[in-house]
C-alpha cells in the first residue's frame, strides 16, 4: 500500500449527501478479475450519458458536461469534497478501488458510512472528517477559485487552505500509523518478518521435508 | 505436560506469534491456488510490489470452470466457450507464469480438482498447515494435517507472508464405533454425521474423526469424510496418522525420500490425540446403525436412509425447522411420507472433490458393470477428480464399463458440482449426485440435488430411481 503523508492537490466536488457505493461504482463492473481499472467507471452513471458496460472502451462515450469530473478545471483532482454519509450501501471494496484508481488520495466529508470508511484505510485512501460548517466553507472557496487546491497533512492532522487557514482533524492513532507507513494488513504482518523468519529457520531444521520445493 | 489433541499439536507446531487480542499468526506450509479466488490476490501483490514469500510452497491448477467434454478440452484454453471462465483460467496461467508458481495447466495430465491433486501429488503431507481459497480444503485433514479454506484477501496475505491471522478453534471429537455394515461407504458415514449434528453442529470447532470405523477406513474414504466437515459447520476436519496414512503418502511425487522420509515418519507417528486429551465436545455414532444415505432436501442435514420415507414436517416440533422442511419439500417437488425409493432421477453426477478418486470410480463401475443406464435418465456422467485418476481408471478399463452402460466419461474438473461450466441441471430435474452441496440452484437454476455415495448414484442411474445398492448388486 502506498503511504499517505502529505498531499497537496486539486479539489473536485461531489456536491450531494448519501453517495452510495452503487453510485461510486455500479454493480455491472464487479465481475472483473482485477482490482485496478475501475477508475474509468467511477461515478459511471453521472459521468456518462449512456449506460456503461463492463470491458467497454470509455473514451468515445458521450460525457455529461455538467458533471464536475468532466470539466477542465477539475482535471487531475486528488481530493474529493463531498457531503455527509459518503459511501453508504454495499460493502464492496470496489468503491475505494475505483476512487484510488481514478487518482483520488483523500475524500473530505462531514461523515462516512462505516464499512466504506474501513475499506478506505485498507487501500491507502484517507477518509477525512471535517464539520459540516467547515465543509460548506471549503465548497464556497472551491467554487470561487479555479484550480483550487488543499494541502492534507496527515502527520500533523491538518487541512491547509491556499490562504493559509488551518483546520485540524481527528483520525484513529493506529490507522494513522498504518497510513503514514503504508501498512495494510499484510504490511502489518510483514512488520513481524523477523519472527516469521526465525520460526522458519527453526522449523527447517526440525522438519526439513516441509520445505521441499513444489517442482514441475 | 498436559495431554494434547491432534489439533492442539498441529496448532502449537505452527504458532509464530500469539497476540494480545486472542488472535495469532500461524505459519502455512502449503498453499493450493485455483482460478476463481486468486486473481484479485495476485493483483494486490502486483499493486503493492510484493513477491510471494515462499513461491515453491504454492501449487496451482484450474478446476472450477474448466470444461469437461473431450471436444472442448482438446483445444486447451481456447476451447473454453464461456468468456468469463476463459479469462479466469487464462489469468491464472498468466499469474503463475509471472510469479514463478508451479501450475498444472488445463491439459497437464496432473491437472484436477484442487482437493484431489493436493494429496495425490504428495504436495499435502501429514503435519502440515494447508490452505486454499476454497471451503472444502479440509479434505487434506485426512492426512493428519490442519487444512481449511480462506478468502481472497487471505490468499493474498498467505502469498505475501506465508502466515495467516487466525484464532484457535475449540476441539470436537466425532467417534464412530464398531464396524460398518457391508456396502455402507464413507459418504454414508459423513452424511449420517451431518444428519445427526446438523449443518451448524461443528461451527467454531476443529473436528477430529476417530473410532474403529475411521481406523479401518481407507485414505480416500477419510478424505471424503473430512471434505464434508464444512457441511457440518466445521472449517477443519482431521484424522490421526496411522499405517494407512503413511502407506498412502509413500512414493508420491513430492513425498520425502531416504533418510528424510524416515525422520518424517517418526515425527508423523505422533500426529494423534494423546490419551486423556480433553475435547470440548464429543459425539458418538454406532457404525452398525448407518444405512446407505440419500438427501431429500436443500441442506446437507436433510438426509435419511434409503429405506426411509421423506420426513413429515408436521412431526417436527421446532417451528423454524418445520418451515425449512416445508420450503425444501416444495423446492424439491416431494411429498411428506413418500418413499425415497420412489424418487425418479433425470440425471446422475459422479464426481466432485468429495467422490472423484479412484476408489469412488471403481465402486461406481462395479455397480454399473454389465448393466445399462435407465432410459428415463437423460444423462449420467462420470467426472474423474484429476488427470491421474482418469488415467488410472482407463488403465483398469473402467471408462469402457461406463461408456458401455451409457454413462459419459469426462475430463477432470469440478463440473456439475457447482455448475460454473456448461454442465448444469435443468429446472425441476432430480439428480443423484456424489457432490457435497444440495442448496437451491447449486447444480443449476431450479435443479434438485440428492447427495449420495458413488455406488448409490450408479445404482440409481441404472434403476432410474433410488435403490439400496446392497440389494441391487445381488440381483
Ligand atoms: S468439486 Fe465442487 S465443492 Fe469441490 S472444489 Fe470443486 S466446486 Fe468446490
XYZ file of C-alpha atoms and ligand atoms in Angstrom:
699
model
C 0.000 0.000 0.000
C 1.354 3.439 -0.797
C 1.962 5.577 2.260
C -0.013 8.763 2.822
C 1.902 11.559 4.445
C 1.134 14.931 2.902
C -0.835 15.604 -0.264
C -1.361 18.935 -1.998
C -3.843 18.587 -4.810
C -6.768 19.903 -6.810
C -10.140 19.576 -5.093
C -13.172 18.257 -7.023
C -16.740 18.431 -5.722
C -19.342 15.685 -5.329
C -21.944 18.048 -4.053
C -24.568 15.723 -2.624
C -25.222 13.706 0.537
C -25.569 9.915 0.847
C -23.486 8.984 -2.185
C -23.787 5.182 -2.153
C -21.347 2.570 -3.385
C -23.517 1.731 -6.374
C -23.191 5.349 -7.451
C -19.440 5.202 -6.892
C -19.104 2.014 -8.984
C -22.245 0.416 -10.494
C -22.683 -3.334 -9.994
C -22.174 -4.382 -13.611
C -18.472 -3.622 -13.175
C -17.906 -6.063 -10.313
C -17.318 -9.167 -12.440
C -13.769 -8.148 -13.179
C -10.843 -10.291 -12.117
C -8.874 -7.151 -11.290
C -8.865 -4.594 -8.566
C -7.437 -1.939 -10.837
C -9.080 -0.378 -13.860
C -12.244 0.729 -12.075
C -11.305 4.418 -12.321
C -12.792 4.900 -15.762
C -16.147 3.735 -14.399
C -16.031 5.793 -11.209
C -19.437 7.525 -10.874
C -20.285 5.959 -14.241
C -23.987 6.851 -14.256
C -23.321 10.501 -13.501
C -20.273 10.855 -15.692
C -21.599 9.416 -18.947
C -24.901 9.871 -20.765
C -25.171 6.228 -21.895
C -25.320 3.049 -19.797
C -21.847 1.656 -19.216
C -20.947 -1.969 -19.870
C -18.050 -3.928 -18.415
C -14.986 -4.120 -20.674
C -16.265 -1.210 -22.728
C -13.779 1.354 -24.014
C -14.835 4.621 -22.345
C -13.021 7.241 -24.423
C -15.737 7.536 -27.077
C -18.700 7.562 -24.705
C -20.934 10.676 -24.509
C -19.957 12.729 -21.466
C -22.246 14.580 -19.112
C -20.619 18.028 -19.365
C -22.362 19.227 -16.211
C -20.535 16.627 -14.125
C -17.506 18.265 -12.425
C -15.034 15.472 -13.196
C -15.672 16.134 -16.890
C -14.753 19.809 -16.579
C -11.291 21.132 -17.402
C -10.784 22.901 -14.089
C -11.096 19.670 -12.075
C -8.790 17.505 -14.168
C -6.095 15.791 -12.136
C -8.054 16.171 -8.883
C -6.675 14.216 -5.933
C -9.075 15.351 -3.223
C -12.825 14.753 -3.355
C -15.014 17.118 -1.371
C -18.467 15.773 -0.567
C -21.404 15.838 1.832
C -22.470 13.577 4.690
C -22.751 9.749 4.780
C -20.482 9.186 1.796
C -20.010 5.520 0.782
C -23.230 4.047 2.147
C -24.713 0.849 0.652
C -22.934 -2.429 -0.011
C -19.609 -3.486 1.467
C -17.905 -3.783 -1.915
C -14.234 -2.950 -1.762
C -14.542 -1.914 -5.396
C -15.658 1.552 -4.227
C -12.315 2.587 -2.715
C -10.556 0.689 -5.530
C -12.368 2.890 -8.070
C -11.623 6.158 -6.255
C -7.985 5.180 -5.850
C -7.671 4.041 -9.446
C -9.089 7.342 -10.673
C -6.369 9.149 -8.739
C -8.066 10.331 -5.558
C -5.953 10.147 -2.389
C -8.376 11.721 0.043
C -12.139 12.186 0.462
C -13.313 15.028 2.721
C -16.849 14.798 4.141
C -18.781 15.591 7.327
C -19.354 11.818 7.798
C -18.800 8.434 6.138
C -20.555 5.065 6.075
C -18.789 2.599 8.374
C -17.635 -0.188 6.097
C -16.562 2.185 3.365
C -14.580 4.156 5.949
C -12.725 0.971 6.967
C -12.180 -0.155 3.422
C -10.521 3.160 2.543
C -7.729 2.634 5.058
C -7.038 -0.835 3.647
C -6.458 0.744 0.271
C -4.356 3.778 1.052
C -7.194 6.277 0.731
C -7.736 8.830 3.528
C -11.378 9.458 4.511
C -11.191 12.786 6.300
C -13.958 14.140 8.536
C -14.471 17.917 8.972
C -17.505 19.635 10.462
C -20.431 20.487 8.223
C -19.688 24.184 8.624
C -16.069 23.813 7.531
C -17.035 21.577 4.608
C -19.526 24.229 3.495
C -16.817 26.882 3.735
C -14.454 24.776 1.605
C -17.181 24.220 -1.002
C -17.633 28.020 -1.294
C -13.910 28.679 -1.672
C -13.555 25.877 -4.205
C -16.399 27.135 -6.418
C -14.920 30.653 -6.374
C -11.346 29.660 -7.245
C -10.229 27.966 -10.451
C -7.625 25.263 -9.762
C -8.439 25.334 -6.026
C -6.020 23.193 -4.048
C -5.834 21.968 -0.488
C -2.980 20.504 1.467
C -3.756 17.488 3.624
C -1.034 16.844 6.180
C -1.655 13.528 7.925
C 1.477 13.782 10.039
C 0.145 16.920 11.754
C -3.547 16.097 11.174
C -4.236 19.387 9.411
C -6.025 20.607 6.304
C -4.475 23.839 4.972
C -6.222 26.173 2.517
C -4.408 28.275 -0.121
C -4.963 31.325 2.112
C -3.187 29.556 4.944
C -6.202 28.723 7.103
C -5.648 25.554 9.097
C -8.328 23.029 10.112
C -7.393 20.224 12.477
C -8.906 16.778 12.007
C -9.108 13.591 14.051
C -8.065 10.110 12.995
C -7.614 6.899 14.932
C -3.971 6.678 16.019
C -3.480 3.093 14.816
C -4.947 3.815 11.402
C -2.868 6.959 11.091
C 0.230 4.909 11.828
C -0.725 2.377 9.138
C -1.437 5.026 6.503
C 1.672 7.078 7.244
C 3.779 3.950 6.845
C 1.773 2.391 4.035
C 0.848 -0.601 6.177
C -2.151 -2.686 5.177
C -2.948 -5.988 6.967
C -0.148 -7.605 5.020
C 2.159 -4.717 5.769
C 1.430 -5.141 9.465
C 2.222 -8.838 9.361
C 5.398 -8.084 7.451
C 6.494 -5.908 10.378
C 6.850 -9.298 12.079
C 9.013 -10.647 9.258
C 11.839 -11.411 11.684
C 9.571 -13.573 13.823
C 8.386 -15.432 10.740
C 11.949 -15.980 9.560
C 13.044 -17.169 12.977
C 10.177 -19.657 13.058
C 11.068 -20.840 9.562
C 14.727 -21.372 10.401
C 13.940 -23.495 13.426
C 11.302 -25.469 11.594
C 13.563 -26.113 8.631
C 15.957 -27.823 10.977
C 13.357 -29.980 12.732
C 11.156 -30.801 9.764
C 13.073 -30.225 6.520
C 10.539 -32.156 4.432
C 8.066 -29.301 4.901
C 10.342 -27.089 2.841
C 10.866 -29.299 -0.183
C 10.045 -27.236 -3.242
C 6.961 -27.908 -5.328
C 8.637 -28.564 -8.678
C 7.250 -29.008 -12.109
C 2.952 -31.983 30.055
C -0.790 -31.785 29.548
C -2.307 -34.252 27.112
C -2.964 -32.630 23.738
C -5.428 -33.258 20.954
C -4.200 -33.686 17.385
C -5.470 -30.186 16.622
C -3.619 -28.739 19.644
C -0.403 -30.311 18.377
C -0.824 -29.012 14.856
C -1.698 -25.538 16.128
C 1.207 -25.342 18.560
C 3.688 -26.524 15.948
C 2.680 -23.673 13.618
C 2.334 -20.811 16.046
C 4.600 -17.943 15.039
C 3.214 -15.354 17.390
C 0.381 -15.155 19.885
C -1.238 -11.701 20.017
C -2.845 -9.971 22.968
C -6.297 -9.831 21.388
C -6.518 -13.638 21.206
C -5.576 -13.846 17.548
C -2.364 -15.464 16.422
C -0.047 -15.602 13.479
C 0.245 -19.171 12.233
C 2.681 -20.452 9.637
C 1.315 -22.002 6.444
C 3.245 -24.880 4.898
C 1.252 -25.444 1.728
C -0.925 -23.154 -0.358
C -3.069 -24.509 -3.198
C -4.450 -21.989 -5.673
C -7.224 -22.155 -8.298
C -8.609 -19.730 -10.861
C -11.698 -18.331 -9.147
C -10.496 -16.912 -5.838
C -6.958 -15.874 -6.765
C -6.994 -13.120 -9.441
C -7.517 -10.164 -7.087
C -4.973 -11.585 -4.666
C -2.288 -11.624 -7.359
C -3.394 -8.182 -8.463
C -2.975 -6.993 -4.874
C 0.580 -8.333 -4.775
C 1.378 -6.615 -8.021
C -0.046 -3.282 -6.905
C 1.918 -3.372 -3.684
C 5.071 -4.503 -5.481
C 5.222 -7.668 -3.361
C 6.503 -11.123 -4.156
C 5.308 -14.463 -2.783
C 7.170 -15.186 0.454
C 7.973 -18.806 -0.440
C 6.944 -19.350 -4.006
C 7.809 -23.056 -4.005
C 5.228 -23.705 -1.277
C 2.455 -22.929 -3.755
C 0.782 -25.274 -6.236
C -1.887 -24.089 -8.671
C -4.390 -25.662 -11.038
C -7.580 -24.551 -12.776
C -10.585 -26.666 -11.841
C -13.823 -24.792 -11.117
C -14.688 -23.732 -14.617
C -12.672 -25.861 -16.975
C -14.899 -27.665 -19.479
C -15.074 -31.440 -19.110
C -16.065 -32.588 -22.589
C -13.342 -34.134 -24.673
C -14.019 -31.803 -27.601
C -13.846 -28.582 -25.601
C -10.729 -29.758 -23.807
C -8.964 -30.793 -26.983
C -8.095 -27.215 -27.857
C -6.904 -26.261 -24.357
C -7.772 -22.841 -23.023
C -9.153 -21.587 -26.305
C -11.720 -24.388 -26.177
C -13.442 -22.749 -23.206
C -16.661 -21.358 -24.609
C -17.762 -19.153 -21.706
C -15.806 -15.851 -21.920
C -15.673 -15.222 -18.160
C -14.353 -18.743 -17.496
C -11.796 -18.312 -20.235
C -10.494 -15.089 -18.729
C -10.213 -16.651 -15.280
C -8.258 -19.670 -16.479
C -6.025 -17.507 -18.664
C -5.424 -15.120 -15.756
C -4.322 -17.990 -13.516
C -1.822 -19.095 -16.165
C -0.501 -15.562 -16.545
C -0.192 -15.007 -12.804
C 1.587 -18.317 -12.222
C 3.982 -17.597 -15.077
C 4.677 -14.106 -13.815
C 5.296 -15.084 -10.196
C 7.013 -18.398 -10.943
C 4.378 -20.641 -9.345
C 4.130 -24.275 -10.409
C 0.787 -24.789 -12.131
C -0.775 -27.940 -13.507
C -2.329 -26.272 -16.531
C -5.620 -27.198 -18.138
C -4.298 -30.103 -20.197
C -1.459 -31.208 -17.944
C -2.135 -34.833 -17.043
C -1.746 -33.933 -13.370
C -4.458 -31.228 -13.548
C -7.526 -31.817 -11.407
C -9.695 -30.590 -8.565
C -7.519 -28.775 -6.017
C -8.514 -31.095 -3.165
C -7.778 -34.178 -5.224
C -4.371 -33.188 -6.557
C -3.040 -31.975 -3.169
C -2.869 -35.394 -1.507
C -2.413 -37.256 -4.797
C 0.814 -35.425 -5.655
C 2.179 -35.569 -2.117
C 2.189 -31.758 -2.061
C -0.003 -32.116 1.020
C 1.619 -34.124 3.795
C 0.817 -35.148 7.360
C 1.522 -32.461 9.948
C 1.245 -29.569 7.504
C -0.903 -26.480 7.649
C -2.662 -26.319 4.287
C -4.855 -23.545 2.902
C -6.687 -22.872 -0.345
C -9.269 -20.298 -1.361
C -12.000 -22.911 -1.203
C -14.099 -24.179 1.678
C -13.504 -27.883 1.020
C -9.800 -27.655 1.794
C -10.442 -29.672 4.972
C -10.237 -32.730 2.675
C -6.491 -32.685 3.350
C -7.133 -33.121 7.061
C -7.424 -36.837 6.289
C -3.622 -36.834 6.188
C -3.404 -35.692 9.806
C -2.938 -32.084 8.718
C -4.578 -28.790 9.658
C -6.340 -27.710 6.472
C -9.043 -25.153 5.850
C -10.468 -22.714 3.339
C -9.632 -18.985 3.220
C -10.976 -15.852 1.453
C -9.336 -13.884 -1.355
C -7.767 -11.272 0.930
C -6.295 -14.130 2.970
C -4.984 -15.771 -0.195
C -3.025 -12.587 -0.770
C -1.920 -12.497 2.870
C -0.606 -16.065 2.739
C 1.130 -15.484 -0.586
C 2.879 -12.410 0.785
C 3.677 -13.514 4.336
C 3.396 -17.337 4.495
C 1.191 -16.811 7.530
C -2.434 -16.376 8.437
C -4.021 -14.356 11.210
C -6.230 -16.891 12.987
C -7.949 -17.647 16.268
C -7.713 -21.063 17.815
C -10.883 -23.116 17.496
C -12.418 -25.492 20.037
C -11.836 -29.257 19.891
C -14.542 -31.703 18.873
C -14.222 -35.470 18.579
C -16.653 -37.352 16.370
C -16.259 -41.031 17.075
C -17.832 -43.766 15.010
C -17.542 -47.046 16.884
C -17.753 -50.629 15.745
C -17.926 -51.693 12.120
C -19.845 -50.535 9.098
C -22.401 -52.811 7.522
C -21.154 -54.210 4.226
C -21.925 -51.861 1.335
C -22.049 -48.750 3.535
C -19.438 -46.213 2.420
C -17.549 -43.219 3.869
C -20.020 -40.879 2.124
C -22.865 -42.523 4.035
C -20.879 -42.091 7.249
C -20.361 -38.371 6.762
C -23.965 -37.795 5.663
C -25.140 -39.639 8.776
C -22.846 -37.470 10.915
C -24.241 -34.264 9.388
C -27.792 -35.536 9.828
C -27.002 -36.086 13.498
C -25.181 -32.869 14.447
C -26.704 -30.506 11.853
C -25.090 -28.068 9.449
C -24.052 -25.761 12.291
C -23.077 -28.526 14.724
C -19.380 -28.084 14.070
C -19.300 -24.280 13.924
C -16.301 -22.935 15.818
C -14.731 -26.376 16.128
C -11.841 -28.215 14.624
C -13.209 -31.738 14.300
C -11.225 -34.938 14.705
C -12.849 -38.057 13.280
C -11.930 -41.095 15.356
C -13.049 -44.536 16.425
C -12.826 -48.011 14.905
C -14.615 -47.090 11.719
C -12.027 -44.457 10.826
C -9.107 -46.665 11.804
C -10.372 -49.215 9.301
C -11.201 -46.670 6.581
C -9.003 -46.105 3.517
C -7.271 -42.750 2.999
C -9.602 -41.825 0.178
C -12.580 -42.622 2.394
C -11.152 -40.408 5.131
C -10.795 -37.630 2.544
C -14.475 -37.959 1.638
C -15.419 -37.535 5.288
C -13.048 -34.618 6.024
C -14.164 -32.979 2.777
C -17.648 -32.514 4.173
C -16.614 -31.178 7.600
C -17.644 -27.743 6.343
C -21.149 -29.044 5.633
C -21.330 -29.747 9.362
C -20.134 -26.187 10.018
C -16.529 -27.060 10.868
C -13.788 -25.291 8.924
C -11.325 -28.081 9.633
C -11.717 -31.851 9.935
C -8.901 -34.310 10.517
C -7.961 -37.925 11.124
C -4.989 -39.150 13.148
C -1.979 -40.628 11.343
C -1.575 -44.414 11.261
C -0.013 -47.016 8.939
C -2.741 -46.416 6.379
C -1.716 -42.747 6.192
C 1.965 -43.493 5.869
C 1.444 -46.176 3.222
C -0.656 -43.724 1.244
C 1.959 -40.968 1.295
C 4.942 -43.175 0.499
C 6.266 -42.784 -3.033
C 4.105 -39.793 -4.007
C 5.746 -37.223 -6.287
C 6.509 -34.671 -3.571
C 6.830 -37.058 -0.624
C 10.195 -37.072 1.123
C 12.593 -39.932 0.434
C 15.580 -41.668 2.009
C 16.749 -40.544 5.395
C 14.387 -37.562 5.457
C 11.475 -39.937 4.885
C 12.490 -41.918 7.978
C 12.661 -38.755 10.053
C 9.318 -37.584 8.728
C 7.604 -40.880 9.529
C 8.954 -40.762 13.036
C 7.511 -37.275 13.510
C 4.199 -38.227 11.896
C 3.724 -41.113 14.328
C 2.974 -38.530 16.993
C 0.148 -36.949 14.974
C -2.682 -38.289 17.098
C -4.519 -37.096 20.172
C -2.782 -38.091 23.404
C -4.547 -40.455 25.778
C -6.651 -38.363 28.100
C -6.684 -35.306 25.826
C -9.682 -33.090 26.535
C -12.246 -32.358 23.841
C -14.783 -29.571 24.298
C -17.408 -31.753 22.664
C -17.662 -35.464 21.887
C -20.220 -37.006 19.534
C -20.564 -40.773 19.216
C -22.233 -42.818 16.481
C -22.519 -46.546 16.130
C -21.171 -47.746 12.776
C -23.628 -50.626 12.523
C -26.585 -48.184 12.637
C -25.568 -46.337 9.468
C -27.503 -47.244 6.305
C -26.899 -46.007 2.755
C -27.973 -42.349 2.847
C -29.934 -40.124 0.475
C -30.535 -36.402 0.963
C -34.125 -35.371 0.290
C -33.960 -31.610 0.932
C -31.951 -28.476 0.274
C -29.466 -28.709 3.107
C -26.910 -31.491 3.705
C -28.537 -32.278 7.064
C -31.805 -33.228 5.333
C -30.767 -36.828 4.923
C -32.415 -40.207 5.568
C -31.648 -43.861 4.947
C -32.553 -45.254 1.532
C -35.324 -47.385 3.058
C -36.888 -44.431 4.852
C -39.631 -42.107 3.723
C -39.405 -38.384 3.090
C -39.981 -36.929 6.573
C -43.223 -35.218 7.520
C -42.815 -31.576 8.638
C -45.963 -31.952 10.758
C -43.930 -34.238 13.056
C -41.259 -31.564 13.588
C -41.814 -29.683 16.877
C -39.400 -26.818 16.081
C -41.248 -24.142 14.057
C -38.172 -22.793 12.286
C -37.095 -26.267 11.211
C -40.636 -27.096 10.151
C -40.718 -24.054 7.886
C -37.386 -25.024 6.388
C -38.660 -28.540 5.721
C -41.828 -27.250 4.065
C -39.820 -24.945 1.797
C -37.426 -27.766 0.947
C -40.245 -30.157 0.039
C -41.795 -27.513 -2.170
C -38.490 -26.796 -3.941
C -37.674 -30.490 -4.321
C -41.169 -31.349 -5.567
C -41.545 -34.116 -2.967
C -44.338 -35.117 -0.610
C -44.059 -35.932 3.072
C -44.147 -39.676 3.624
C -43.127 -40.552 0.074
C -40.678 -43.486 -0.013
C -37.139 -42.414 -1.002
C -37.077 -45.329 -3.458
C -39.919 -43.665 -5.400
C -37.832 -40.618 -6.322
C -37.155 -40.753 -10.072
C -33.886 -39.378 -11.401
C -33.291 -37.256 -14.500
C -29.530 -37.125 -14.211
C -26.649 -38.740 -12.378
C -23.400 -36.992 -11.479
C -20.452 -38.968 -10.201
C -17.588 -36.620 -9.387
C -16.541 -33.574 -7.248
C -13.835 -33.234 -4.630
C -15.930 -35.428 -2.316
C -16.140 -38.523 -4.529
C -13.982 -38.476 -7.655
C -10.978 -40.537 -6.605
C -10.092 -43.935 -7.968
C -11.900 -45.881 -5.233
C -15.052 -43.890 -5.949
C -14.814 -44.563 -9.668
C -14.184 -48.249 -9.012
C -17.186 -48.500 -6.690
C -19.460 -46.926 -9.295
C -18.038 -49.086 -12.103
C -18.623 -52.242 -10.124
C -22.330 -51.431 -9.874
C -22.662 -50.384 -13.500
C -20.735 -53.301 -14.964
C -22.822 -55.324 -17.406
C -25.850 -53.103 -16.842
C -27.402 -50.182 -18.725
C -28.431 -46.700 -17.760
C -32.230 -46.443 -17.419
C -33.852 -44.839 -20.463
C -35.688 -42.399 -18.230
C -32.346 -40.989 -17.038
C -31.355 -38.274 -19.537
C -27.719 -38.165 -18.640
C -25.295 -39.916 -16.336
C -21.786 -38.547 -16.201
C -18.628 -39.633 -14.505
C -16.056 -36.887 -13.983
C -12.733 -38.074 -12.553
C -11.103 -35.769 -9.999
C -7.794 -35.480 -11.793
C -5.961 -36.463 -14.933
C -4.086 -39.111 -12.956
C -7.316 -40.613 -11.615
C -8.621 -40.647 -15.157
C -5.508 -42.383 -16.463
C -5.636 -44.967 -13.684
C -9.315 -45.684 -14.327
C -8.653 -46.075 -18.036
C -5.745 -48.413 -17.338
C -8.213 -50.560 -15.403
C -10.742 -50.390 -18.228
C -13.338 -48.633 -16.071
C -14.088 -45.991 -18.697
C -15.249 -48.721 -21.076
C -17.632 -50.106 -18.460
C -19.267 -46.701 -18.081
C -19.475 -45.987 -21.784
C -20.927 -49.440 -22.484
C -23.608 -48.711 -19.896
C -24.484 -45.373 -21.479
C -22.650 -43.239 -18.903
C -20.489 -40.339 -20.147
C -16.797 -40.457 -19.297
C -15.452 -36.910 -18.890
C -12.292 -34.879 -18.465
C -11.317 -33.847 -14.899
C -12.770 -30.769 -13.167
C -15.448 -29.568 -10.744
C -18.078 -29.821 -13.444
C -21.674 -30.152 -12.297
C -20.730 -29.856 -8.623
C -21.295 -26.127 -8.879
C -22.394 -25.612 -12.457
C -19.857 -22.897 -13.237
C -19.141 -24.504 -16.580
C -21.636 -25.839 -19.109
C -22.542 -28.925 -17.019
C -25.829 -27.985 -15.335
C -29.194 -29.327 -14.206
C -32.380 -28.053 -15.811
C -35.126 -26.575 -13.616
C -37.091 -29.264 -11.778
C -34.661 -32.062 -12.671
C -33.704 -34.578 -9.981
C -30.054 -35.563 -9.842
C -28.345 -38.319 -7.877
C -25.069 -36.578 -7.127
C -21.909 -37.594 -5.303
C -21.052 -33.946 -4.568
C -21.373 -32.180 -1.233
C -23.974 -29.425 -1.506
C -27.662 -29.666 -2.272
C -28.525 -25.970 -1.868
C -31.200 -24.447 -4.086
C -29.766 -23.813 -7.526
C -26.323 -25.250 -6.682
C -26.219 -27.552 -9.724
C -28.251 -25.263 -11.963
C -31.255 -22.956 -11.556
C -34.197 -24.935 -10.134
C -32.152 -28.165 -10.113
C -32.902 -30.767 -7.407
C -29.842 -32.448 -5.950
C -29.811 -35.677 -3.925
C -26.490 -36.340 -2.217
C -25.438 -39.993 -2.251
C -22.361 -42.233 -2.444
C -20.853 -43.208 -5.818
C -22.278 -46.734 -5.634
C -25.750 -45.402 -4.799
C -25.569 -42.860 -7.623
C -24.535 -45.543 -10.085
C -27.339 -47.855 -8.981
C -29.875 -45.023 -9.265
C -28.646 -44.340 -12.791
C -29.303 -47.933 -13.773
C -32.636 -48.323 -11.960
C -33.959 -44.836 -12.785
C -34.884 -44.306 -9.126
C -33.156 -44.746 -5.776
C -32.425 -48.318 -4.719
C -30.439 -49.852 -1.904
C -27.214 -50.636 -3.708
C -26.616 -53.639 -1.465
C -29.755 -55.387 -2.634
C -29.231 -54.153 -6.166
C -25.794 -55.683 -6.609
C -27.117 -59.070 -5.545
C -29.908 -59.154 -8.132
S -15.702 -30.087 -6.718
Fe -17.303 -28.709 -6.043
S -17.045 -28.424 -3.863
Fe -15.180 -29.326 -4.689
S -13.798 -27.614 -5.076
Fe -14.907 -28.032 -6.972
S -16.715 -26.723 -6.862
Fe -15.864 -26.789 -4.811
